[in-house]
Amino acid sequence: MEAVVWLEDVGKEDLSIVGGKGASLGEMIGIGVPVPGGFAVTAQAFRDFINRAGIADKLFEALNVDVNQETELHRAEQTAKKLIMDAKVPKDIEEAIKTRYEELCKREGKQVFVAVRSSATAEDLPDASFAGQQETYLNMRGAEDVFNAVRKCWASLYGARAIFYRVEQGFEHNKVNLSAIVQLMVDSEKAGVMFSSQPSTGEPLVVIEAAWGLGESVVSGSVSPDNYVVDRKTKKIVNRYIATKEIMITRDAKTHKTTTAKVPAKKKEAVVLTDKEIIELARYGEILEEHYGLPQDIEWGVEKNKIYILQSRPITTISSEKKAAGPAASGSGKILLNGLGAAPGVASGIVKIITSGRDLDKIKQGDIMVTKMTMPDMVPGMKRAGAIVTDEGGMACHAAIVSRELGCPAVVGTKKATSILKDGMEITVDGGKGIVYEGIVAQAAQAKAALPATAGGVFYSKPVTATEIKVNVSEPDRAEAAAATQADGVGLLRIEHMILGMGKTPNWYIRSGKTEEYISELVNGIKVVADAFYPRPVWVRTLDAPTDEFRAMEGGEGEPHEHNPMLGWRGIRRDMTETDHFRLEVKAFKRLHEMGLTNVGIMLPMVQHVSEFQKAKSIMRDVGLDLDKIDVGVMIETPGAALTIEDFIEDGIDFISFGTNDLTQYTLAVDRNNENVAGLYSELHPAVLKLIEYVVEQCREAGVKTSICGQAGSYPEMAKKLVEMGITSISANIDAVATVRDTVARSEKILILDALRNRD
């Protein structure tokens, strides 16, 4: 893997290389969205740096602390950051960063200002936002300054708040890497955040927040922004809230540094966006939601009347009838404050005024946290709070995002909460309406008592569907969140994510005589998910990592350099040539079954001929796996496998699962990461749908289970078509399970209704 890659050369499948932010930027460039160009310093370059510098062991040992002990936490931060900043970066990595910046300048015809932004390989996942955990450095200019900013981004992966958040979210430090995104700086005259769907309820309403200057003021919550709402059905602006904008963040013309200034008097209460800009932004929001198949949280800026999209990630916090904190408050309570309803639900409690992170000990379980605006270091207190109220901020500020993620009612942008509310007051917070009441409103207490107790305060009235709804799991750490969706099983557990997280290639373990350690790592990781879902099936995909991902790992020095790794030595084609490694995987599966975890099934990726399946089964038998007691299936990712499905059925396959990302690329001869042809990529292309339908029909007749685990399975339009075809199950990402389940339930009812009508 190269140390640096152009953003236009990556996409949403490259999370492990450029992190969530980088993958999203590359994906948007590929579909023609106006994104400032730039490059990414890969996560593998970061891992290569700490390995070659010899600091990895010391680094992760320093992070093994009790994060709830502030002294220990800050000592870990200081030690880790010092290790990063003092270590010598290998010359080839340093030169690659500086050279690529100079190439970017040549592209633009001048020495450019750039933003150097952190993109963790575990951030912006559907169920964890990682909001504000790493640093961004704005207005960098010159190769040396850019290189130093990249080092600071690397170090920020080990800031106190980032360490705390990873531990609280269950992410292991040594499995999270960081890519630094170097992107042309947009000197925005106005900027903000947009949600392609209402971020609390998921309604088809585009919510746009805007302020003067750079968007940091909106994201941080330091300013209360304008708020505009566009109805996606009518394409009309249905609501406007024009805030008083007190401050703005801009780039100083002389020092080139960002600075906070007062908004000129004539702009304080002026409308930030024109109607044309609002509608154009809403259009981009719809495009991105349709492309990703999920509601999006989007950062944008306007420079010289041109709109730029700066970031897009899944909204991690949408609730619905199935996910709520109770009905709205009503009744006799006097209204004390009005603000923006940033996180739904109703809670009553005692006010605790917080002026800084040092006051957090004041907050006991269920207290109402009241502050000017929240900071990332306040998260421990936010977790104990019954509700949160702030003076400043909008729907995209830190308080709003974290509150929605925690399921904690929140009202933001009240302007005067810290002056009107006093320590010890009893209040009721309605996070849906954006109202703070005096006293304990009766309905709030009744609502809380009426809620069913489930993990994380989330409850579901789950519709029963004949088509099973499964879930995709990327890391064992997400098993609990995945199980909370009440999915019918795991349609895809990716084994390569566990392997990449080890930092050493499988061949390193084999050459070092540590195969038992390797097998144990696999068993322990898979076991977490299998335990969480038992007896529901968990289909584990065997190794499917391209060679470029292994090259930067310890033991990857001999990896071949392939012109197109996605078409190269990966999946079953690697397993059937490196059979020593495949045998270790099979031994892990055998051990899991011996533990009683008979719900674990094996899924072989990238097959294109039945002989590969036959050879794999032969090795499984040789290792001692009883194939009568374990489900073995294949991924249908190549037209070759789809068009010869009868051969696999005849050979006794138990199930198949469609990997639509690869199947689409290989069917249409389209590289999604190539901006010249990415617009031709569509999982709904008639040829792709015909291949899927053919396989489903053949498998249905033979009694073979069929599933889909590619991103397309989360698209409502695709889900509807799959139900009509008769697919056995659909496996969606964690955040999309509820939506797909509803779509499938509705589609099944339509089919039943149509059948009844036709019979009559």
CSV table of N, CA, C and O in Angstrom, one decimal, residues 240-339:
chain,number,residue,atom,x,y,z
A,240,ARG,N,-38.0,28.3,8.6
A,240,ARG,CA,-36.8,29.0,8.7
A,240,ARG,C,-36.7,29.5,10.1
A,240,ARG,O,-37.6,30.0,10.7
A,241,TYR,N,-35.5,29.4,10.7
A,241,TYR,CA,-35.2,30.0,12.0
A,241,TYR,C,-34.0,30.8,11.8
A,241,TYR,O,-32.9,30.3,11.6
A,242,ILE,N,-34.1,32.2,12.0
A,242,ILE,CA,-33.0,33.0,11.8
A,242,ILE,C,-32.4,33.4,13.1
A,242,ILE,O,-33.1,34.1,13.9
A,243,ALA,N,-31.2,32.9,13.4
A,243,ALA,CA,-30.6,33.1,14.7
A,243,ALA,C,-29.8,34.4,14.8
A,243,ALA,O,-29.5,35.0,13.8
A,244,THR,N,-29.5,34.8,16.0
A,244,THR,CA,-28.6,35.9,16.2
A,244,THR,C,-27.2,35.3,16.3
A,244,THR,O,-26.8,34.6,17.2
A,245,LYS,N,-26.4,35.6,15.2
A,245,LYS,CA,-25.0,35.0,15.1
A,245,LYS,C,-24.0,36.0,15.8
A,245,LYS,O,-23.8,37.1,15.2
A,246,GLU,N,-23.5,35.6,16.9
A,246,GLU,CA,-22.7,36.6,17.7
A,246,GLU,C,-21.2,36.5,17.2
A,246,GLU,O,-20.5,37.6,17.2
A,247,ILE,N,-20.7,35.3,16.8
A,247,ILE,CA,-19.3,35.2,16.4
A,247,ILE,C,-19.2,34.5,15.1
A,247,ILE,O,-20.1,33.8,14.6
A,248,MET,N,-18.0,34.6,14.5
A,248,MET,CA,-17.7,33.9,13.3
A,248,MET,C,-16.2,33.5,13.3
A,248,MET,O,-15.4,34.2,14.0
A,249,ILE,N,-15.9,32.4,12.7
A,249,ILE,CA,-14.5,32.0,12.6
A,249,ILE,C,-14.0,32.2,11.2
A,249,ILE,O,-14.7,31.7,10.2
A,250,THR,N,-12.9,32.9,11.0
A,250,THR,CA,-12.4,33.2,9.7
A,250,THR,C,-10.9,33.0,9.6
A,250,THR,O,-10.2,32.8,10.6
A,251,ARG,N,-10.3,33.1,8.4
A,251,ARG,CA,-8.9,33.1,8.2
A,251,ARG,C,-8.3,34.5,8.2
A,251,ARG,O,-8.8,35.3,7.3
A,252,ASP,N,-7.4,34.8,9.1
A,252,ASP,CA,-6.8,36.1,9.1
A,252,ASP,C,-6.0,36.3,7.9
A,252,ASP,O,-5.1,35.5,7.5
A,253,ALA,N,-6.2,37.5,7.2
A,253,ALA,CA,-5.5,37.8,5.9
A,253,ALA,C,-4.0,37.9,6.1
A,253,ALA,O,-3.2,37.6,5.1
A,254,LYS,N,-3.5,38.3,7.3
A,254,LYS,CA,-2.1,38.5,7.4
A,254,LYS,C,-1.4,37.2,8.0
A,254,LYS,O,-0.4,36.8,7.5
A,255,THR,N,-1.9,36.7,9.1
A,255,THR,CA,-1.3,35.5,9.7
A,255,THR,C,-1.7,34.2,9.1
A,255,THR,O,-1.0,33.2,9.3
A,256,HIS,N,-2.8,34.2,8.3
A,256,HIS,CA,-3.3,33.0,7.7
A,256,HIS,C,-3.8,32.0,8.7
A,256,HIS,O,-4.1,30.8,8.4
A,257,LYS,N,-4.0,32.4,10.0
A,257,LYS,CA,-4.5,31.5,11.0
A,257,LYS,C,-6.0,31.7,11.2
A,257,LYS,O,-6.5,32.8,11.0
A,258,THR,N,-6.7,30.7,11.7
A,258,THR,CA,-8.1,30.9,12.0
A,258,THR,C,-8.2,31.8,13.2
A,258,THR,O,-7.5,31.6,14.2
A,259,THR,N,-9.2,32.6,13.2
A,259,THR,CA,-9.4,33.5,14.3
A,259,THR,C,-10.9,33.7,14.6
A,259,THR,O,-11.7,33.6,13.6
A,260,THR,N,-11.3,33.9,15.8
A,260,THR,CA,-12.7,34.2,16.1
A,260,THR,C,-12.9,35.7,16.2
A,260,THR,O,-12.2,36.4,16.9
A,261,ALA,N,-14.0,36.1,15.5
A,261,ALA,CA,-14.3,37.5,15.5
A,261,ALA,C,-15.8,37.7,15.7
A,261,ALA,O,-16.6,36.8,15.6
A,262,LYS,N,-16.1,39.0,16.1
A,262,LYS,CA,-17.6,39.3,16.3
A,262,LYS,C,-18.2,39.5,14.9
A,262,LYS,O,-17.6,40.0,14.0
A,263,VAL,N,-19.4,39.0,14.7
A,263,VAL,CA,-20.1,39.2,13.5
A,263,VAL,C,-20.5,40.7,13.3
A,263,VAL,O,-21.0,41.3,14.3
A,264,PRO,N,-20.2,41.3,12.2
A,264,PRO,CA,-20.6,42.7,12.0
A,264,PRO,C,-22.1,42.9,12.3
A,264,PRO,O,-22.9,42.0,12.0
A,265,ALA,N,-22.5,44.0,12.9
A,265,ALA,CA,-23.8,44.3,13.3
A,265,ALA,C,-24.9,44.0,12.3
A,265,ALA,O,-25.9,43.4,12.6
A,266,LYS,N,-24.6,44.4,11.0
A,266,LYS,CA,-25.6,44.2,10.0
A,266,LYS,C,-25.8,42.7,9.6
A,266,LYS,O,-26.8,42.4,8.9
A,267,LYS,N,-24.9,41.9,10.0
A,267,LYS,CA,-25.0,40.5,9.6
A,267,LYS,C,-25.5,39.6,10.8
A,267,LYS,O,-25.9,38.4,10.5
A,268,LYS,N,-25.6,40.1,12.0
A,268,LYS,CA,-25.9,39.3,13.1
A,268,LYS,C,-27.3,38.6,13.0
A,268,LYS,O,-27.4,37.5,13.3
A,269,GLU,N,-28.3,39.4,12.5
A,269,GLU,CA,-29.6,38.8,12.4
A,269,GLU,C,-30.0,38.7,10.9
A,269,GLU,O,-31.2,38.5,10.6
A,270,ALA,N,-29.0,38.7,10.0
A,270,ALA,CA,-29.3,38.6,8.6
A,270,ALA,C,-29.4,37.1,8.2
A,270,ALA,O,-28.8,36.3,8.8
A,271,VAL,N,-30.2,36.8,7.2
A,271,VAL,CA,-30.3,35.5,6.7
A,271,VAL,C,-29.0,35.1,6.0
A,271,VAL,O,-28.5,35.8,5.1
A,272,VAL,N,-28.4,33.9,6.4
A,272,VAL,CA,-27.1,33.5,5.9
A,272,VAL,C,-27.2,33.0,4.4
A,272,VAL,O,-26.5,33.4,3.6
A,273,LEU,N,-28.2,32.1,4.2
A,273,LEU,CA,-28.3,31.5,2.8
A,273,LEU,C,-29.5,32.1,2.0
A,273,LEU,O,-30.6,32.4,2.6
A,274,THR,N,-29.3,32.2,0.7
A,274,THR,CA,-30.4,32.5,-0.2
A,274,THR,C,-31.2,31.3,-0.4
A,274,THR,O,-30.8,30.2,-0.2
A,275,ASP,N,-32.4,31.5,-0.9
A,275,ASP,CA,-33.3,30.4,-1.2
A,275,ASP,C,-32.7,29.5,-2.2
A,275,ASP,O,-32.8,28.2,-2.1
A,276,LYS,N,-32.0,30.0,-3.2
A,276,LYS,CA,-31.4,29.2,-4.2
A,276,LYS,C,-30.3,28.3,-3.6
A,276,LYS,O,-30.2,27.1,-3.9
A,277,GLU,N,-29.5,28.8,-2.7
A,277,GLU,CA,-28.5,28.0,-2.0
A,277,GLU,C,-29.1,26.9,-1.2
A,277,GLU,O,-28.6,25.8,-1.1
A,278,ILE,N,-30.2,27.3,-0.5
A,278,ILE,CA,-30.9,26.3,0.4
A,278,ILE,C,-31.4,25.1,-0.4
A,278,ILE,O,-31.1,23.9,-0.1
A,279,ILE,N,-32.0,25.4,-1.6
A,279,ILE,CA,-32.6,24.3,-2.4
A,279,ILE,C,-31.4,23.5,-3.1
A,279,ILE,O,-31.5,22.3,-3.2
A,280,GLU,N,-30.3,24.2,-3.5
A,280,GLU,CA,-29.2,23.5,-4.1
A,280,GLU,C,-28.5,22.6,-3.1
A,280,GLU,O,-28.2,21.4,-3.3
A,281,LEU,N,-28.4,23.0,-1.8
A,281,LEU,CA,-27.8,22.2,-0.8
A,281,LEU,C,-28.7,21.0,-0.5
A,281,LEU,O,-28.2,19.9,-0.4
A,282,ALA,N,-30.0,21.2,-0.5
A,282,ALA,CA,-31.0,20.1,-0.2
A,282,ALA,C,-30.8,19.1,-1.3
A,282,ALA,O,-30.9,17.9,-1.1
A,283,ARG,N,-30.6,19.5,-2.6
A,283,ARG,CA,-30.4,18.6,-3.7
A,283,ARG,C,-29.2,17.7,-3.5
A,283,ARG,O,-29.3,16.5,-3.7
A,284,TYR,N,-28.1,18.3,-3.0
A,284,TYR,CA,-26.9,17.5,-2.8
A,284,TYR,C,-27.2,16.5,-1.6
A,284,TYR,O,-26.7,15.4,-1.6
A,285,GLY,N,-27.9,16.9,-0.6
A,285,GLY,CA,-28.3,16.0,0.5
A,285,GLY,C,-29.0,14.8,0.0
A,285,GLY,O,-28.8,13.7,0.4
A,286,GLU,N,-30.0,15.0,-0.9
A,286,GLU,CA,-30.8,13.9,-1.5
A,286,GLU,C,-29.9,13.0,-2.3
A,286,GLU,O,-30.0,11.8,-2.3
A,287,ILE,N,-29.0,13.6,-3.1
A,287,ILE,CA,-28.1,12.8,-4.0
A,287,ILE,C,-27.2,11.9,-3.1
A,287,ILE,O,-27.1,10.7,-3.4
A,288,LEU,N,-26.7,12.4,-2.0
A,288,LEU,CA,-25.8,11.6,-1.2
A,288,LEU,C,-26.6,10.6,-0.4
A,288,LEU,O,-26.1,9.4,-0.2
A,289,GLU,N,-27.8,10.9,0.1
A,289,GLU,CA,-28.6,9.9,0.8
A,289,GLU,C,-28.9,8.7,-0.2
A,289,GLU,O,-28.9,7.6,0.2
A,290,GLU,N,-29.3,9.1,-1.4
A,290,GLU,CA,-29.7,8.1,-2.4
A,290,GLU,C,-28.5,7.2,-2.7
A,290,GLU,O,-28.6,6.0,-2.9
A,291,HIS,N,-27.3,7.9,-2.9
A,291,HIS,CA,-26.1,7.1,-3.2
A,291,HIS,C,-25.7,6.1,-2.2
A,291,HIS,O,-25.4,5.0,-2.4
A,292,TYR,N,-25.7,6.6,-0.9
A,292,TYR,CA,-25.3,5.8,0.2
A,292,TYR,C,-26.4,4.8,0.7
A,292,TYR,O,-26.1,3.9,1.4
A,293,GLY,N,-27.6,5.2,0.4
A,293,GLY,CA,-28.7,4.4,0.9
A,293,GLY,C,-29.1,4.6,2.3
A,293,GLY,O,-29.8,3.9,2.9
A,294,LEU,N,-28.5,5.7,2.9
A,294,LEU,CA,-28.7,6.0,4.3
A,294,LEU,C,-28.7,7.5,4.5
A,294,LEU,O,-28.0,8.2,3.8
A,295,PRO,N,-29.5,8.0,5.5
A,295,PRO,CA,-29.5,9.4,5.8
A,295,PRO,C,-28.0,9.9,6.1
A,295,PRO,O,-27.3,9.2,6.8
A,296,GLN,N,-27.7,11.1,5.6
A,296,GLN,CA,-26.3,11.6,5.8
A,296,GLN,C,-26.2,12.9,6.6
A,296,GLN,O,-27.1,13.7,6.6
A,297,ASP,N,-25.1,13.0,7.3
A,297,ASP,CA,-24.7,14.2,8.1
A,297,ASP,C,-23.6,14.8,7.3
A,297,ASP,O,-22.5,14.2,7.1
A,298,ILE,N,-23.8,16.0,6.7
A,298,ILE,CA,-23.0,16.6,5.7
A,298,ILE,C,-22.5,18.0,6.1
A,298,ILE,O,-23.2,18.8,6.6
A,299,GLU,N,-21.2,18.2,6.0
A,299,GLU,CA,-20.6,19.5,6.2
A,299,GLU,C,-20.4,20.2,4.9
A,299,GLU,O,-20.0,19.5,3.9
A,300,TRP,N,-20.6,21.5,4.8
A,300,TRP,CA,-20.5,22.2,3.5
A,300,TRP,C,-20.0,23.6,3.8
A,300,TRP,O,-20.0,24.1,4.9
A,301,GLY,N,-19.5,24.3,2.7
A,301,GLY,CA,-19.1,25.6,2.8
A,301,GLY,C,-19.3,26.4,1.5
A,301,GLY,O,-19.5,25.7,0.4
A,302,VAL,N,-19.4,27.7,1.5
A,302,VAL,CA,-19.7,28.5,0.3
A,302,VAL,C,-18.5,29.5,0.2
A,302,VAL,O,-18.3,30.3,1.1
A,303,GLU,N,-17.8,29.4,-0.9
A,303,GLU,CA,-16.7,30.4,-1.2
A,303,GLU,C,-16.9,31.0,-2.6
A,303,GLU,O,-17.1,30.2,-3.6
A,304,LYS,N,-17.0,32.3,-2.7
A,304,LYS,CA,-17.2,33.0,-3.9
A,304,LYS,C,-18.4,32.4,-4.7
A,304,LYS,O,-18.4,32.1,-5.9
A,305,ASN,N,-19.5,32.2,-3.9
A,305,ASN,CA,-20.8,31.8,-4.5
A,305,ASN,C,-20.8,30.4,-5.0
A,305,ASN,O,-21.8,29.9,-5.6
A,306,LYS,N,-19.8,29.6,-4.7
A,306,LYS,CA,-19.8,28.2,-5.1
A,306,LYS,C,-19.9,27.3,-3.8
A,306,LYS,O,-19.2,27.5,-2.9
A,307,ILE,N,-20.8,26.3,-3.9
A,307,ILE,CA,-21.0,25.4,-2.8
A,307,ILE,C,-20.0,24.3,-2.9
A,307,ILE,O,-19.8,23.7,-4.0
A,308,TYR,N,-19.4,24.0,-1.8
A,308,TYR,CA,-18.5,22.8,-1.7
A,308,TYR,C,-19.0,21.9,-0.6
A,308,TYR,O,-19.4,22.3,0.5
A,309,ILE,N,-19.0,20.6,-0.9
A,309,ILE,CA,-19.3,19.6,0.1
A,309,ILE,C,-18.0,19.1,0.8
A,309,ILE,O,-17.1,18.6,0.1
A,310,LEU,N,-17.9,19.2,2.1
A,310,LEU,CA,-16.6,19.0,2.8
A,310,LEU,C,-16.6,17.6,3.4
A,310,LEU,O,-15.5,17.1,3.7
A,311,GLN,N,-17.7,17.1,3.8
A,311,GLN,CA,-17.7,15.8,4.4
A,311,GLN,C,-19.1,15.2,4.4
A,311,GLN,O,-20.1,16.0,4.5
A,312,SER,N,-19.3,13.9,4.4
A,312,SER,CA,-20.6,13.2,4.5
A,312,SER,C,-20.4,11.9,5.2
A,312,SER,O,-19.5,11.2,4.9
A,313,ARG,N,-21.2,11.7,6.2
A,313,ARG,CA,-21.1,10.4,7.0
A,313,ARG,C,-22.5,10.0,7.4
A,313,ARG,O,-23.4,10.9,7.4
A,314,PRO,N,-22.7,8.8,7.7
A,314,PRO,CA,-24.1,8.4,8.1
A,314,PRO,C,-24.5,9.1,9.4
A,314,PRO,O,-23.7,9.3,10.3
A,315,ILE,N,-25.8,9.4,9.5
A,315,ILE,CA,-26.4,9.9,10.7
A,315,ILE,C,-26.5,8.7,11.6
A,315,ILE,O,-27.1,7.7,11.3
A,316,THR,N,-25.8,8.8,12.8
A,316,THR,CA,-25.7,7.7,13.7
A,316,THR,C,-26.9,7.7,14.8
A,316,THR,O,-26.9,6.8,15.6
A,317,THR,N,-27.8,8.6,14.7
A,317,THR,CA,-28.6,8.8,15.8
A,317,THR,C,-30.1,8.9,15.5
A,317,THR,O,-30.9,9.3,16.4
A,318,ILE,N,-30.6,8.5,14.3
A,318,ILE,CA,-32.0,8.6,14.0
A,318,ILE,C,-32.8,7.7,14.9
A,318,ILE,O,-32.5,6.5,15.1
A,319,SER,N,-33.9,8.2,15.4
A,319,SER,CA,-34.8,7.4,16.2
A,319,SER,C,-36.1,7.4,15.4
A,319,SER,O,-36.3,8.1,14.5
A,320,SER,N,-37.1,6.5,15.8
A,320,SER,CA,-38.4,6.4,15.2
A,320,SER,C,-39.4,6.0,16.2
A,320,SER,O,-39.1,6.0,17.4
A,321,GLU,N,-40.5,5.5,15.7
A,321,GLU,CA,-41.5,4.9,16.7
A,321,GLU,C,-40.9,3.8,17.5
A,321,GLU,O,-41.3,3.5,18.5
A,322,LYS,N,-39.8,3.2,16.9
A,322,LYS,CA,-39.2,2.0,17.5
A,322,LYS,C,-38.1,2.4,18.4
A,322,LYS,O,-37.5,1.6,19.1
A,323,LYS,N,-37.7,3.6,18.4
A,323,LYS,CA,-36.6,4.1,19.2
A,323,LYS,C,-36.9,5.4,19.8
A,323,LYS,O,-36.8,6.4,19.1
A,324,ALA,N,-37.2,5.5,21.0
A,324,ALA,CA,-37.7,6.8,21.6
A,324,ALA,C,-37.5,6.7,23.1
A,324,ALA,O,-37.3,5.7,23.7
A,325,ALA,N,-37.5,7.9,23.6
A,325,ALA,CA,-37.4,8.0,25.1
A,325,ALA,C,-38.7,8.3,25.8
A,325,ALA,O,-38.8,8.6,26.9
A,326,GLY,N,-39.8,8.3,25.0
A,326,GLY,CA,-41.1,8.5,25.6
A,326,GLY,C,-41.9,9.6,24.9
A,326,GLY,O,-41.3,10.3,24.1
A,327,PRO,N,-43.1,9.8,25.2
A,327,PRO,CA,-43.9,10.8,24.6
A,327,PRO,C,-43.5,12.2,25.1
A,327,PRO,O,-42.8,12.3,26.1
A,328,ALA,N,-44.0,13.2,24.4
A,328,ALA,CA,-43.7,14.6,24.8
A,328,ALA,C,-44.3,15.0,26.1
A,328,ALA,O,-45.4,14.5,26.4
A,329,ALA,N,-43.7,15.9,26.7
A,329,ALA,CA,-44.2,16.4,28.0
A,329,ALA,C,-45.4,17.4,27.7
A,329,ALA,O,-45.4,18.0,26.6
A,330,SER,N,-46.3,17.5,28.6
A,330,SER,CA,-47.4,18.4,28.4
A,330,SER,C,-48.0,18.6,29.8
A,330,SER,O,-47.7,18.0,30.7
A,331,GLY,N,-48.9,19.6,29.9
A,331,GLY,CA,-49.6,19.8,31.1
A,331,GLY,C,-49.3,21.1,31.8
A,331,GLY,O,-49.1,22.1,31.1
A,332,SER,N,-49.2,21.1,33.1
A,332,SER,CA,-49.2,22.4,33.9
A,332,SER,C,-47.9,23.1,34.0
A,332,SER,O,-47.8,24.2,34.5
A,333,GLY,N,-46.8,22.5,33.6
A,333,GLY,CA,-45.5,23.1,33.8
A,333,GLY,C,-45.3,24.4,33.1
A,333,GLY,O,-45.6,24.5,31.9
A,334,LYS,N,-44.8,25.4,33.8
A,334,LYS,CA,-44.5,26.7,33.1
A,334,LYS,C,-43.3,26.6,32.2
A,334,LYS,O,-42.3,26.0,32.6
A,335,ILE,N,-43.4,27.2,31.0
A,335,ILE,CA,-42.3,27.1,30.1
A,335,ILE,C,-41.2,28.1,30.5
A,335,ILE,O,-41.4,29.3,30.6
A,336,LEU,N,-40.0,27.6,30.8
A,336,LEU,CA,-38.9,28.5,31.1
A,336,LEU,C,-38.0,28.9,30.0
A,336,LEU,O,-37.5,30.0,29.9
A,337,LEU,N,-37.8,27.9,29.0
A,337,LEU,CA,-36.9,28.2,27.9
A,337,LEU,C,-37.4,27.5,26.6
A,337,LEU,O,-38.1,26.4,26.7
A,338,ASN,N,-37.1,28.1,25.5
A,338,ASN,CA,-37.3,27.4,24.2
A,338,ASN,C,-36.0,27.4,23.5
A,338,ASN,O,-35.1,28.3,23.6
A,339,GLY,N,-35.8,26.3,22.8
A,339,GLY,CA,-34.5,26.1,22.0
A,339,GLY,C,-34.8,25.1,20.9
A,339,GLY,O,-36.0,24.9,20.5
